[in-house]
Amino acid sequence: MMSQIEPVPACAEQIFGERLPLARTYAQHLATTGVEWGLIGPRELDRLWTRHILNCAVVAPLIHDDDVVGDIGSGAGLPGLVLALAQPQASFVLIEAMERRVDWLRMVVDDLGLDNVRIVRGRVEELVDEEVFTVVTARAVKALNVLVEWAAPVLGPNGRLLALKGQKAQEEIDKAKKVLKRHKMTPPVIKQMGEEFLEIPTRVVETTRR
């Protein structure tokens, strides 16, 4: 199985720096137990770095050192765990409802020895009044209108939602206008991240709570 993994791209060292060995270990977890536990499909191994790990890691420049980040639907740690590797100064809370995924995340975080990550089993809607984040991230979870409904109540003033999106990002923004207005979120901006590293840059929709 390991032979199927995409070789580590040269740009990974620029992105992860001294934490590249940890990122490699994380990739090995994804390619072995991640597949065995059903968190990622075996067909994804030949693009594990470019399509998944680096796709998330290039978003790290949008995270500040003092941010407290809530990652909705962390699943296999994309993007939350990857961002915690790429931005070690910030604090991350991985929010996941499924027990199997939570168990896997705990196993991996323990193995990597990450002290800037906390794992919460549950739904983000259950964390209102318990957690306040400066940033909320999400990748391949829900459409933007639903994400705004979920994220706004746990964002502090000037807190930001960073949603990693595909080609239909603008369509999602158009459909979310009423929800964005109701929750006092700023008009979303689409940012292209990692253009210097990736053939297909990562598309991030950013909106801020007023």
Short mmCIF file of C-alpha atoms in Angstrom, two decimals:
data_model
loop_
_atom_site.label_atom_id
_atom_site.label_comp_id
_atom_site.label_asym_id
_atom_site.label_seq_id
_atom_site.Cartn_x
_atom_site.Cartn_y
_atom_site.Cartn_z
CA MET A 1 0.00 0.00 0.00
CA MET A 2 2.80 2.40 0.91
CA SER A 3 4.27 2.15 -2.60
CA GLN A 4 1.11 3.76 -3.97
CA ILE A 5 1.59 6.96 -2.01
CA GLU A 6 2.38 10.07 -4.00
CA PRO A 7 6.03 11.08 -3.45
CA VAL A 8 6.48 14.08 -1.17
CA PRO A 9 6.59 17.18 -3.41
CA ALA A 10 9.67 19.38 -3.06
CA CYS A 11 7.54 22.36 -2.01
CA ALA A 12 6.39 20.50 1.11
CA GLU A 13 9.61 21.49 2.90
CA GLN A 14 8.96 25.17 2.19
CA ILE A 15 5.42 24.86 3.51
CA PHE A 16 6.04 22.75 6.63
CA GLY A 17 9.65 23.68 7.40
CA GLU A 18 11.08 21.79 10.38
CA ARG A 19 7.73 20.05 10.90
CA LEU A 20 7.93 18.19 7.59
CA PRO A 21 8.87 14.92 9.38
CA LEU A 22 5.62 15.20 11.36
CA ALA A 23 3.70 15.85 8.15
CA ARG A 24 5.30 12.72 6.65
CA THR A 25 4.20 10.69 9.67
CA TYR A 26 0.68 12.08 9.32
CA ALA A 27 0.69 11.07 5.64
CA GLN A 28 1.67 7.53 6.64
CA HIS A 29 -1.23 7.43 9.09
CA LEU A 30 -3.62 8.53 6.33
CA ALA A 31 -2.27 5.92 3.93
CA THR A 32 -2.52 3.04 6.40
CA THR A 33 -4.96 3.32 9.31
CA GLY A 34 -6.76 6.18 7.58
CA VAL A 35 -7.69 3.85 4.72
CA GLU A 36 -8.31 0.86 7.00
CA TRP A 37 -10.67 2.87 9.21
CA GLY A 38 -12.48 4.30 6.20
CA LEU A 39 -11.45 7.92 6.68
CA ILE A 40 -9.94 8.27 3.23
CA GLY A 41 -10.36 6.26 0.05
CA PRO A 42 -7.48 4.09 -1.22
CA ARG A 43 -7.77 5.77 -4.62
CA GLU A 44 -6.67 9.04 -3.02
CA LEU A 45 -3.18 7.76 -2.16
CA ASP A 46 -1.58 8.71 -5.45
CA ARG A 47 -2.57 12.34 -4.86
CA LEU A 48 -2.40 12.33 -1.08
CA TRP A 49 -0.01 15.28 -0.86
CA THR A 50 -1.11 17.61 -3.65
CA ARG A 51 -4.88 17.05 -3.45
CA HIS A 52 -5.24 16.73 0.30
CA ILE A 53 -2.32 17.60 2.60
CA LEU A 54 -0.80 20.53 0.69
CA ASN A 55 -4.25 21.65 -0.47
CA CYS A 56 -4.96 22.33 3.22
CA ALA A 57 -1.48 23.42 4.34
CA VAL A 58 -1.28 26.38 1.94
CA VAL A 59 -4.14 28.00 3.89
CA ALA A 60 -1.84 28.39 6.93
CA PRO A 61 -0.80 32.00 6.06
CA LEU A 62 -4.41 33.04 6.77
CA ILE A 63 -4.06 31.75 10.36
CA HIS A 64 -2.39 34.10 12.87
CA ASP A 65 -0.15 33.00 15.75
CA ASP A 66 -2.71 33.94 18.40
CA ASP A 67 -5.75 32.44 16.65
CA VAL A 68 -7.98 29.86 18.28
CA VAL A 69 -9.29 27.78 15.39
CA GLY A 70 -12.37 25.58 15.42
CA ASP A 71 -12.30 23.00 12.61
CA ILE A 72 -15.80 21.76 11.74
CA GLY A 73 -16.13 18.11 10.73
CA SER A 74 -12.43 17.33 11.05
CA GLY A 75 -12.74 13.74 9.82
CA ALA A 76 -9.26 12.71 8.71
CA GLY A 77 -7.74 15.96 9.96
CA LEU A 78 -8.31 17.93 6.76
CA PRO A 79 -7.81 20.83 7.12
CA GLY A 80 -7.56 21.22 10.93
CA LEU A 81 -4.78 18.79 11.76
CA VAL A 82 -2.74 19.79 8.72
CA LEU A 83 -3.05 23.47 9.63
CA ALA A 84 -1.98 22.66 13.19
CA LEU A 85 1.20 21.18 11.73
CA ALA A 86 1.80 24.12 9.39
CA GLN A 87 0.93 26.80 11.98
CA PRO A 88 2.22 25.51 15.36
CA GLN A 89 1.75 28.83 17.19
CA ALA A 90 -2.04 28.83 16.82
CA SER A 91 -4.44 26.66 18.85
CA PHE A 92 -6.78 24.21 17.14
CA VAL A 93 -9.97 22.49 18.25
CA LEU A 94 -10.92 19.58 15.99
CA ILE A 95 -14.71 19.14 16.08
CA GLU A 96 -15.96 15.72 14.93
CA ALA A 97 -19.21 13.91 15.70
CA MET A 98 -18.32 10.35 14.65
CA GLU A 99 -16.68 8.25 17.36
CA ARG A 100 -14.48 6.25 14.98
CA ARG A 101 -13.04 9.42 13.48
CA VAL A 102 -12.49 10.94 16.91
CA ASP A 103 -10.62 7.81 18.03
CA TRP A 104 -8.43 7.99 14.93
CA LEU A 105 -7.70 11.70 15.40
CA ARG A 106 -6.72 11.11 19.04
CA MET A 107 -4.42 8.28 18.04
CA VAL A 108 -2.69 10.42 15.40
CA VAL A 109 -2.44 13.57 17.54
CA ASP A 110 -0.93 11.51 20.38
CA ASP A 111 1.58 9.91 18.02
CA LEU A 112 2.59 13.28 16.57
CA GLY A 113 2.85 14.80 20.05
CA LEU A 114 0.93 17.93 19.08
CA ASP A 115 0.33 20.24 22.04
CA ASN A 116 -1.63 22.85 20.07
CA VAL A 117 -4.55 20.53 19.26
CA ARG A 118 -7.65 19.62 21.25
CA ILE A 119 -10.29 17.18 20.01
CA VAL A 120 -13.98 17.58 20.81
CA ARG A 121 -16.50 14.89 19.97
CA GLY A 122 -19.78 16.50 18.99
CA ARG A 123 -21.42 18.91 16.60
CA VAL A 124 -20.45 22.56 16.41
CA GLU A 125 -24.06 23.56 17.19
CA GLU A 126 -23.59 21.95 20.62
CA LEU A 127 -20.59 24.18 21.41
CA VAL A 128 -22.46 27.50 21.41
CA ASP A 129 -21.83 29.22 24.79
CA GLU A 130 -19.00 26.73 25.47
CA GLU A 131 -16.41 27.67 22.85
CA VAL A 132 -15.48 30.94 21.15
CA PHE A 133 -13.17 30.89 18.13
CA THR A 134 -11.30 33.60 16.27
CA VAL A 135 -11.37 31.40 13.14
CA VAL A 136 -13.58 28.55 11.98
CA THR A 137 -12.37 26.28 9.16
CA ALA A 138 -14.16 23.64 7.10
CA ARG A 139 -13.41 21.53 4.05
CA ALA A 140 -15.89 19.36 2.14
CA VAL A 141 -18.45 19.59 4.94
CA LYS A 142 -21.53 21.57 3.88
CA ALA A 143 -22.60 24.35 1.53
CA LEU A 144 -21.64 27.87 2.61
CA ASN A 145 -25.15 28.82 3.76
CA VAL A 146 -25.12 25.92 6.26
CA LEU A 147 -21.55 26.62 7.35
CA VAL A 148 -22.44 30.22 8.16
CA GLU A 149 -25.39 29.04 10.27
CA TRP A 150 -23.05 26.72 12.18
CA ALA A 151 -20.00 28.96 12.44
CA ALA A 152 -21.41 32.40 13.27
CA PRO A 153 -22.66 31.49 16.79
CA VAL A 154 -19.20 30.24 17.85
CA LEU A 155 -17.22 33.10 16.29
CA GLY A 156 -16.12 36.00 18.46
CA PRO A 157 -16.25 39.61 17.23
CA ASN A 158 -14.26 39.93 13.99
CA GLY A 159 -13.99 36.14 13.90
CA ARG A 160 -13.45 34.67 10.45
CA LEU A 161 -14.90 31.71 8.59
CA LEU A 162 -12.41 30.11 6.18
CA ALA A 163 -14.25 27.62 3.97
CA LEU A 164 -12.16 25.58 1.52
CA LYS A 165 -14.31 25.33 -1.59
CA GLY A 166 -14.38 24.01 -5.13
CA GLN A 167 -15.28 25.58 -8.46
CA LYS A 168 -18.82 26.45 -7.36
CA ALA A 169 -17.65 28.81 -4.62
CA GLN A 170 -19.30 31.86 -6.16
CA GLU A 171 -22.60 29.99 -6.59
CA GLU A 172 -22.52 29.09 -2.90
CA ILE A 173 -21.82 32.70 -1.98
CA ASP A 174 -24.79 33.87 -4.04
CA LYS A 175 -27.09 31.36 -2.33
CA ALA A 176 -25.84 32.34 1.13
CA LYS A 177 -26.50 36.10 0.90
CA LYS A 178 -29.53 36.12 3.22
CA VAL A 179 -27.83 33.93 5.83
CA LEU A 180 -24.69 36.06 5.72
CA LYS A 181 -26.74 39.22 6.26
CA ARG A 182 -28.78 37.68 9.08
CA HIS A 183 -25.63 36.66 10.96
CA LYS A 184 -23.92 40.01 10.31
CA MET A 185 -21.11 38.49 8.25
CA THR A 186 -19.12 40.59 5.77
CA PRO A 187 -19.44 39.96 2.01
CA PRO A 188 -17.29 36.88 1.32
CA VAL A 189 -13.99 37.13 -0.53
CA ILE A 190 -12.56 34.26 -2.57
CA LYS A 191 -8.83 33.83 -2.03
CA GLN A 192 -6.51 31.65 -4.11
CA MET A 193 -3.89 30.09 -1.86
CA GLY A 194 -0.71 28.21 -2.79
CA GLU A 195 -0.50 29.44 -6.38
CA GLU A 196 3.30 29.30 -6.16
CA PHE A 197 3.21 25.66 -5.02
CA LEU A 198 0.19 23.90 -6.50
CA GLU A 199 -0.96 23.34 -10.06
CA ILE A 200 -4.51 23.81 -8.78
CA PRO A 201 -4.49 26.48 -6.03
CA THR A 202 -6.73 26.13 -3.00
CA ARG A 203 -9.88 28.22 -3.14
CA VAL A 204 -10.85 29.73 0.22
CA VAL A 205 -14.03 31.66 0.91
CA GLU A 206 -13.40 34.14 3.74
CA THR A 207 -16.09 36.08 5.60
CA THR A 208 -15.84 37.94 8.91
CA ARG A 209 -18.33 38.41 11.72
CA ARG A 210 -18.98 42.12 12.13
#
